[in-house]
Structures are given as structure tokens and as C-alpha cells.
Amino acid sequence: MTTPQASPFGTLISLASWCLHASSGSPRFIQAVACVVALTGAPLFAGDLAVSSVELQQGYQSSGGTTTLVAGRPTAVRVKIAVTGQTTSQANVDAVLRVKVNGTPMVGSPFFSRNGPITAPISPNSANLNDTLNFTIVAPVSTDVDFEVLVDPRNLVAESNESNNLYSLSNKTFACRKTLDIAYVSVNYTPGGGQPAAATIEPGIGDGFYRGIYPHAELNYHRTPTGPLTWSQDINSSNNALLSALQTLRLTTIPAAGYARPEFVYGWLPGNPFSGNGQAIGIPGDAAFGNSESSRFQRTCAHEIGHCWGLSHTNSTLGTVGFDVEHHLATPLNLAQTHASSQSDVMVAGLLTNQAWVNTTTYADCLTDTRNACGAFDAPGGGETPSQDWVRAIHLTGSFEHSSGLIRLDVPSTLDAVTITPDDPRGDVLIQSIADDGTLLHSIRWRSATTRESCAGCTKGAGCMHATSPVSILVPADRRGRAPARVELRDIRSGRVLAEQVRSSHVPEIVTVGSIPRMDGRDGSGEGAPSLCGHGPYVELRWSATDADGDSLRANILYSRDGGESWTPLAVHQTAESFTFSLADIPAPDVGVGRGLVHVRVNDGLNFADTLIPAAFGFFDPSGSPEGGLAGADWSGSWLVNPPDIHLLTPNSGNSFPQGAAILLHASGWDLENQFLSDSAFTWRSSIAGPIGTGRQILVASLAPGAHTITLRGTDSSGLFTERTVNITVTARTLYSIDIDSSGAVDGSDLAALLSNWLGTGVGDINFDGVVDGSDLTLLLSAWTN
């Protein structure tokens, strides 16, 4: 007798009839059941499958599922399966996820798991990645996102009860949060180490921990347009000065160049030369630095920026299992995607990357911070847009010495278009700007010890506290047309003057400004090894300035690509009278505007002098007389038009996905000329499938089985592009998305959709073989709803 073949209708009935006919003896029914079991592989006495819970994870989620979800942020949907009626785990368990937004199926729905089928345990544990069926989605802003999970959609597992296989989770909210802007700078640390490796601090690696735990819609983590920051002082005695320099980059770099100011600036040191691992300028703050030591650099970055968010040190653990949705920490430490509830929160001091993740306090603090609010700023890449509150200000920087209680001020800088430091009611220092006739022009309170505790981690006592804390205060350069004659910093309790800056009698004078080409970054003699990292050609700017009062001078050097409409700082807080930089690190001049401009500002304290010169980089004398022999080269032909910085964040190299899984492809892109790149700048293709989509992040579920090389191309407005690739594998899996319209029933509407796309691809291609044909029709009819 021939074994029955599948037919469009009544497959199981036909099979049972064939078995009854084939059976002999008594009782025939038991033999028929045994026959069906033998042919289908189903257990004789079935248990039951159902969904016990659905967890929506974006890094942290409370045990009750009440943590706010962020729209646009990749979300892991983790489905726990309840296995009852048996004592052993159940193999071959899979599910389909349907998602509706405001009552309409989400693009890409239904979704297939990225790890199924699994062997479902009797007691699933969230700490075990494959104890749950896992899906990936990206939801838009909505207060009505509904999830529906259908367990065992192909009926591969014989169950005692099929009616409980559908699980619903309704009316979930995905809230709007902003795209946050963080600019990072490579610190060229000349006392030892030079610059950190570029691959260590680039997007997707340096910011990997941060991306995993802080709830933004997107993160615009990019290099500053100023190039590397050269630092020649011992970091353990110049940490406060470095923080002030980083803050100055934030206050001037992006807005001066005509773009949004980043929320934070982060500096990367080579290795770990700083005794405290890293430091933030304040709690809260806007600038920080840290190490690039392989075992800790990713957590240090997230920790120090946590201080900038306003978080202090804690001793807390996670309390619940954390989840690295995009598995950023697979590189370089190959850490697991799940994080045990016993791990420490990121704000515990002194930890390695593998010891920490995020708990509810840290997650919620960022989630609810006004700087993370949707619409807080309108800039397309995050950051602050120009405000009427931005004014010219005097930037007071230095160190607060905790042992003496005194403040040591550096030479102040005068900055344009910045926000004045707000009054802090908890402050212990009173800052007052006073006119020459004694009139009080401005007064605020400032807190002196917000970052006193070391981030190295230690037992309370010696070594736990920094000897000094950074000072960074912005006061108005004038009030009602009057400039301050002096600025006083007083202890509020005692009235003692802690520091004072007095305007001297004479304004500094800039004598000469000019440049010398340095094709390989060598010093002026042409001897020795190149002194700079990066790619040439290089330009050495030189200037000379005098001050009749004998005051110490400090210079800020800015460059304009567009004739003075916007400015990009080349160097800040310079005490030397020269600075060398690479043309590859700054944007090329705009075509049609003419050559760029260089702006030199020299401060002696409360006075300053400005000079503008063309960026032809020949020596220039403000009196009109060129410096003999050096009024040289026209560098207009040496400018480099740089391709965009493009990085492929997700997936990781070597990842494997079962066929039909929604694979998240996530890119980062920034450009010296265009800055934050729009979705249209990113295109994706597969070595097998060809073009597969456009956008900064997309979900792709249509890849056929095989080894795929995924190529990301990011293109800027000038047509220059950068490509990145990653190799992944798609393994074969049989998928039956028979309910084409996700209505919950296989009926005439599904049949109409299939027939309308006959011999096409996509809709109706139930078996994912690339064409809608008779095999798909057979599968649809076999599941027809009576």
C-alpha cells in the first residue's frame, strides 16, 4: 500500500483514514493512532505549549514590563514558552510574531524568530539566550502597539490543547526621544602612547556599551571636526585642564562651524595613563575623558557620560536580567548578549566592561532627563540648535584645591555664542562680575565638588578622592553694554575670596600670523620622525603676540570654510605660538565662496584681540607688511575633500540567522562637510540578493540561505562614499507565513493576495523560494480556515 501524499484539503483526515485502512487486528483504533505517530513523529501522549510571557527589551526592562519603551530604538521581543503536561523539554518549538501599530500591521509583520526553533525548557531562564524565542523589531512613536504571538504555527508539536497557542500583548507605548549627539576626540598624548587606535574608539566599538544601555532613538556619535587633540602634560596633574579643553571644544566647535552643539564631548586617551580611569567635568556636565584599555574602555565611556547625565557612584546591582539588543559588546571582548541580574550597574566605580550593565535608576535617569526629551532641540543630528540665550562669555577654567579650598584659575578665554552657567541653589561658591565703578553686573552660585570622588574604585580612604576638581564657569562678557573690570569667586559661608580675575590696562596685540607647509608632519628643520598622527599634508600655523602688561597669553585658532559664516576651531587654550594640523582633519572650503579664513583670538585674561587672515597659509602682518620670505604658498589645491565616516554597527561578523528572521542592519554616518547623514545616504546590498534596502537602520527578512557578504555604502552630497562589509550566514528553515494579511484566518483575502502576485516575489511567497507559484498555493489551501 502506498503512503498517502499531502493534498490541498484534509491532510490529517486522509492520513488517519489510510492508517485505519492499513491496520488489522483488535483494537484497530490503537493501531491507527500508532500509525499516525510513526508517520508524523508526534508523541503518543502530548503535553501543551503556550506563551507564559513576552518581554520587550531595549537594554533594561523591569520584571513587571513597565519600563518606558523608546520609538526608533531596536527592540528585542523575548517570548517565554510554557511547557506543561510533560516533565522534559520540548524540541522543535517556534512561533510567529504579528505586530500592529494603531490597528495596522507593522511593515515586515509577521516576524519570524531569529533563533527558532528552540528546545523549550520546562523552567525558562531569561539569563539563557535560547531559553526564549527572540525577535527584533523597530517601532515608531505610538501609544497603541499590539503584539500577537502564535506558538507552533506549523503544528509540528502534537498538543493536548491547541486553543491556547495565541497570546496577545496590547496597547504598548513607544515614546519619542531624541537623537543624541556625542562628539569624540582622539587625544594625542605625547608623554606616552600617542593616539589610541582608531578602531578602538570608532562608532560601534568605543560607544558600544553606551549604545546598549542609554535609551535614545538614535545616537550620533562622531569625531569632532577639529582632528586629534595634542596633549603634552602629564594627565594625572593636568586632568582638569584637559576637561576644560574638551568643554571648550563642545562650546565652540560644532556651533562655530554652523551646526548643532553636541550634548557631550568625550576624549579618548591611549591605554590607561590616568589613575582614575576617566573623569567627567561635573555631575551633571558636558565633557569627559577616559581610557582605551581593552578590558574597561567601553564601560568607562558609558560611566563617565553617566556622570554627565547627573549620575553619582552607586553600589547597586542590576536586579533583573539585562539584554544587549544589538550585541554591541561582542567586540572586542566577546561578551554574552544577556547580563545576569547579579552584575553591577555601570555607575559602580572601577569596574571592567564584563562586570557591569545598567539598572533601573541609571536607565530611568537618562530616559527622563530633559536633554533627552523628544523635540528638546530641533537639530537633525541631535544636539543644541542656536538659541537667543547664546551670548559672548568669559570662560573661567582651572582647578579647585580641596585641601586649601582655593581656586587656581587659568588664563580665561572669551567665547562667542555660548550659554551662561546657570545659578545653582546648592552652590558653595559665589561668582560675581563687577564693573569698574563697583556696580554688580552678574552673580551666580556654583558647586565646587561635583566630581571629587575618583572613578578608579577603592575602599573609602586614601586614593578615593581627587585632590582637585575641575573649574569651568561661563559668565557674560558684558551686561547692558558694560564689561566686567573684575570677576570674584568667594566662599559663600566664610566670604573668603578664593580666586579673582582683574582686567589689565592693555589689550594684547597680535603682531604676525602665518603658516609653513609640513608635507610629512616633521618639525621646521625637516629632521627627525614625523611628529603627528594621521594623514598629511600638514600646515604649521605660527603667530606672535605681545602684551604691555606682561600678562600670560592664551590663543584660540578657528577656521572658516565659508567666508566667515561659520567657524571650526583648530586649536584652543594654546599657550605656545604655533600649532600644526592636517588638512585631512578639516572641511574643504565651499566652492564659489573663495578661500577659507583663519581667525586668531588671543586672551590675556578679560581682554582679547582678534585677527582674520585668508587661509592661503602665507605669513600675514596685520600692519600690511608680509614677513619676508614666508608669505608663501597658496594651498588652495591641497585641500582634501574627505569621504564620509561610515561604520557598520549591526550585525556582527560571523553572525548566523535562520531563514526568515528579521535581521537588523544598522549604520552610523557622519561627514566633515555634511555632518549627520540622512537615511538616504545609506544603501545596503547582499552578495547573493543584490540591493536590499536604504536607510540608517533597516530590517531585512528576505535573505535566502547561504553565506552573505553585506555591503554598506554611505554617500555624501558630493558623491564621495565609504563602504563597509560584514559576513553573515543564513541557514535554511521552513517557514509558512500562510496567513498573508495577518488577519488570524486563512481565507479568500489571503488567496486573492497570493493570486494577485502570481509568479512575482514578496507577498504570497509563503515558502521563501523567491517566486509565488503552485507550491505556495498548495500550502495556503492546506491551512484553509473552515
mmCIF file with all atom_site columns, N, CA, C and O in Angstrom, residues 745-765:
data_model
loop_
_atom_site.group_PDB
_atom_site.id
_atom_site.type_symbol
_atom_site.label_atom_id
_atom_site.label_alt_id
_atom_site.label_comp_id
_atom_site.label_asym_id
_atom_site.label_entity_id
_atom_site.label_seq_id
_atom_site.pdbx_PDB_ins_code
_atom_site.Cartn_x
_atom_site.Cartn_y
_atom_site.Cartn_z
_atom_site.occupancy
_atom_site.B_iso_or_equiv
_atom_site.pdbx_formal_charge
_atom_site.auth_seq_id
_atom_site.auth_comp_id
_atom_site.auth_asym_id
_atom_site.auth_atom_id
_atom_site.pdbx_PDB_model_num
ATOM 1  N N  . ALA A 1 745 ? -6.948  34.432 10.143  1.00 0.00 ? 745 ALA A N  1
ATOM 2  C CA . ALA A 1 745 ? -7.650  33.374 9.414   1.00 0.00 ? 745 ALA A CA 1
ATOM 3  C C  . ALA A 1 745 ? -7.078  33.273 8.007   1.00 0.00 ? 745 ALA A C  1
ATOM 4  O O  . ALA A 1 745 ? -6.716  34.280 7.390   1.00 0.00 ? 745 ALA A O  1
ATOM 5  N N  . VAL A 1 746 ? -6.985  32.043 7.519   1.00 0.00 ? 746 VAL A N  1
ATOM 6  C CA . VAL A 1 746 ? -6.557  31.817 6.140   1.00 0.00 ? 746 VAL A CA 1
ATOM 7  C C  . VAL A 1 746 ? -7.815  31.683 5.299   1.00 0.00 ? 746 VAL A C  1
ATOM 8  O O  . VAL A 1 746 ? -8.557  30.701 5.424   1.00 0.00 ? 746 VAL A O  1
ATOM 9  N N  . ASP A 1 747 ? -8.079  32.675 4.448   1.00 0.00 ? 747 ASP A N  1
ATOM 10 C CA . ASP A 1 747 ? -9.362  32.719 3.757   1.00 0.00 ? 747 ASP A CA 1
ATOM 11 C C  . ASP A 1 747 ? -9.193  33.380 2.382   1.00 0.00 ? 747 ASP A C  1
ATOM 12 O O  . ASP A 1 747 ? -8.081  33.474 1.846   1.00 0.00 ? 747 ASP A O  1
ATOM 13 N N  . GLY A 1 748 ? -10.314 33.853 1.852   1.00 0.00 ? 748 GLY A N  1
ATOM 14 C CA . GLY A 1 748 ? -10.311 34.377 0.495   1.00 0.00 ? 748 GLY A CA 1
ATOM 15 C C  . GLY A 1 748 ? -9.406  35.581 0.295   1.00 0.00 ? 748 GLY A C  1
ATOM 16 O O  . GLY A 1 748 ? -8.864  35.776 -0.802  1.00 0.00 ? 748 GLY A O  1
ATOM 17 N N  . SER A 1 749 ? -9.263  36.415 1.313   1.00 0.00 ? 749 SER A N  1
ATOM 18 C CA . SER A 1 749 ? -8.400  37.586 1.154   1.00 0.00 ? 749 SER A CA 1
ATOM 19 C C  . SER A 1 749 ? -6.944  37.180 0.987   1.00 0.00 ? 749 SER A C  1
ATOM 20 O O  . SER A 1 749 ? -6.199  37.809 0.224   1.00 0.00 ? 749 SER A O  1
ATOM 21 N N  . ASP A 1 750 ? -6.544  36.116 1.692   1.00 0.00 ? 750 ASP A N  1
ATOM 22 C CA . ASP A 1 750 ? -5.177  35.619 1.525   1.00 0.00 ? 750 ASP A CA 1
ATOM 23 C C  . ASP A 1 750 ? -4.973  35.045 0.123   1.00 0.00 ? 750 ASP A C  1
ATOM 24 O O  . ASP A 1 750 ? -3.936  35.268 -0.518  1.00 0.00 ? 750 ASP A O  1
ATOM 25 N N  . LEU A 1 751 ? -5.975  34.283 -0.353  1.00 0.00 ? 751 LEU A N  1
ATOM 26 C CA . LEU A 1 751 ? -5.897  33.695 -1.683  1.00 0.00 ? 751 LEU A CA 1
ATOM 27 C C  . LEU A 1 751 ? -5.815  34.781 -2.752  1.00 0.00 ? 751 LEU A C  1
ATOM 28 O O  . LEU A 1 751 ? -5.029  34.693 -3.701  1.00 0.00 ? 751 LEU A O  1
ATOM 29 N N  . ALA A 1 752 ? -6.616  35.848 -2.581  1.00 0.00 ? 752 ALA A N  1
ATOM 30 C CA . ALA A 1 752 ? -6.595  36.949 -3.548  1.00 0.00 ? 752 ALA A CA 1
ATOM 31 C C  . ALA A 1 752 ? -5.226  37.631 -3.574  1.00 0.00 ? 752 ALA A C  1
ATOM 32 O O  . ALA A 1 752 ? -4.712  37.977 -4.642  1.00 0.00 ? 752 ALA A O  1
ATOM 33 N N  . ALA A 1 753 ? -4.635  37.824 -2.386  1.00 0.00 ? 753 ALA A N  1
ATOM 34 C CA . ALA A 1 753 ? -3.319  38.464 -2.323  1.00 0.00 ? 753 ALA A CA 1
ATOM 35 C C  . ALA A 1 753 ? -2.273  37.616 -3.035  1.00 0.00 ? 753 ALA A C  1
ATOM 36 O O  . ALA A 1 753 ? -1.421  38.129 -3.765  1.00 0.00 ? 753 ALA A O  1
ATOM 37 N N  . LEU A 1 754 ? -2.357  36.297 -2.834  1.00 0.00 ? 754 LEU A N  1
ATOM 38 C CA . LEU A 1 754 ? -1.393  35.400 -3.470  1.00 0.00 ? 754 LEU A CA 1
ATOM 39 C C  . LEU A 1 754 ? -1.556  35.420 -4.989  1.00 0.00 ? 754 LEU A C  1
ATOM 40 O O  . LEU A 1 754 ? -0.583  35.576 -5.728  1.00 0.00 ? 754 LEU A O  1
ATOM 41 N N  . LEU A 1 755 ? -2.776  35.294 -5.460  1.00 0.00 ? 755 LEU A N  1
ATOM 42 C CA . LEU A 1 755 ? -3.004  35.230 -6.903  1.00 0.00 ? 755 LEU A CA 1
ATOM 43 C C  . LEU A 1 755 ? -2.660  36.544 -7.594  1.00 0.00 ? 755 LEU A C  1
ATOM 44 O O  . LEU A 1 755 ? -2.228  36.559 -8.747  1.00 0.00 ? 755 LEU A O  1
ATOM 45 N N  . SER A 1 756 ? -2.823  37.683 -6.885  1.00 0.00 ? 756 SER A N  1
ATOM 46 C CA . SER A 1 756 ? -2.503  38.977 -7.485  1.00 0.00 ? 756 SER A CA 1
ATOM 47 C C  . SER A 1 756 ? -1.006  39.155 -7.710  1.00 0.00 ? 756 SER A C  1
ATOM 48 O O  . SER A 1 756 ? -0.590  40.024 -8.474  1.00 0.00 ? 756 SER A O  1
ATOM 49 N N  . ASN A 1 757 ? -0.204  38.329 -7.033  1.00 0.00 ? 757 ASN A N  1
ATOM 50 C CA . ASN A 1 757 ? 1.249   38.432 -7.171  1.00 0.00 ? 757 ASN A CA 1
ATOM 51 C C  . ASN A 1 757 ? 1.838   37.163 -7.785  1.00 0.00 ? 757 ASN A C  1
ATOM 52 O O  . ASN A 1 757 ? 2.994   36.824 -7.556  1.00 0.00 ? 757 ASN A O  1
ATOM 53 N N  . TRP A 1 758 ? 1.033   36.470 -8.579  1.00 0.00 ? 758 TRP A N  1
ATOM 54 C CA . TRP A 1 758 ? 1.427   35.179 -9.156  1.00 0.00 ? 758 TRP A CA 1
ATOM 55 C C  . TRP A 1 758 ? 2.707   35.323 -9.999  1.00 0.00 ? 758 TRP A C  1
ATOM 56 O O  . TRP A 1 758 ? 2.832   36.241 -10.813 1.00 0.00 ? 758 TRP A O  1
ATOM 57 N N  . LEU A 1 759 ? 3.636   34.461 -9.735  1.00 0.00 ? 759 LEU A N  1
ATOM 58 C CA . LEU A 1 759 ? 4.954   34.419 -10.370 1.00 0.00 ? 759 LEU A CA 1
ATOM 59 C C  . LEU A 1 759 ? 5.826   35.634 -10.033 1.00 0.00 ? 759 LEU A C  1
ATOM 60 O O  . LEU A 1 759 ? 6.877   35.843 -10.629 1.00 0.00 ? 759 LEU A O  1
ATOM 61 N N  . GLY A 1 760 ? 5.365   36.408 -9.016  1.00 0.00 ? 760 GLY A N  1
ATOM 62 C CA . GLY A 1 760 ? 6.179   37.513 -8.516  1.00 0.00 ? 760 GLY A CA 1
ATOM 63 C C  . GLY A 1 760 ? 6.944   37.085 -7.270  1.00 0.00 ? 760 GLY A C  1
ATOM 64 O O  . GLY A 1 760 ? 7.088   35.896 -6.975  1.00 0.00 ? 760 GLY A O  1
ATOM 65 N N  . THR A 1 761 ? 7.450   38.057 -6.569  1.00 0.00 ? 761 THR A N  1
ATOM 66 C CA . THR A 1 761 ? 8.150   37.798 -5.313  1.00 0.00 ? 761 THR A CA 1
ATOM 67 C C  . THR A 1 761 ? 7.524   38.641 -4.225  1.00 0.00 ? 761 THR A C  1
ATOM 68 O O  . THR A 1 761 ? 6.809   39.599 -4.492  1.00 0.00 ? 761 THR A O  1
ATOM 69 N N  . GLY A 1 762 ? 7.802   38.271 -2.977  1.00 0.00 ? 762 GLY A N  1
ATOM 70 C CA . GLY A 1 762 ? 7.277   39.041 -1.852  1.00 0.00 ? 762 GLY A CA 1
ATOM 71 C C  . GLY A 1 762 ? 5.973   38.461 -1.368  1.00 0.00 ? 762 GLY A C  1
ATOM 72 O O  . GLY A 1 762 ? 5.902   37.298 -0.948  1.00 0.00 ? 762 GLY A O  1
ATOM 73 N N  . VAL A 1 763 ? 4.912   39.265 -1.457  1.00 0.00 ? 763 VAL A N  1
ATOM 74 C CA . VAL A 1 763 ? 3.608   38.840 -0.940  1.00 0.00 ? 763 VAL A CA 1
ATOM 75 C C  . VAL A 1 763 ? 3.168   37.543 -1.608  1.00 0.00 ? 763 VAL A C  1
ATOM 76 O O  . VAL A 1 763 ? 3.152   37.437 -2.844  1.00 0.00 ? 763 VAL A O  1
ATOM 77 N N  . GLY A 1 764 ? 2.834   36.558 -0.789  1.00 0.00 ? 764 GLY A N  1
ATOM 78 C CA . GLY A 1 764 ? 2.393   35.267 -1.295  1.00 0.00 ? 764 GLY A CA 1
ATOM 79 C C  . GLY A 1 764 ? 3.513   34.256 -1.462  1.00 0.00 ? 764 GLY A C  1
ATOM 80 O O  . GLY A 1 764 ? 3.244   33.076 -1.709  1.00 0.00 ? 764 GLY A O  1
ATOM 81 N N  . ASP A 1 765 ? 4.747   34.695 -1.341  1.00 0.00 ? 765 ASP A N  1
ATOM 82 C CA . ASP A 1 765 ? 5.877   33.759 -1.430  1.00 0.00 ? 765 ASP A CA 1
ATOM 83 C C  . ASP A 1 765 ? 6.025   33.062 -0.076  1.00 0.00 ? 765 ASP A C  1
ATOM 84 O O  . ASP A 1 765 ? 6.955   33.324 0.679   1.00 0.00 ? 765 ASP A O  1
#
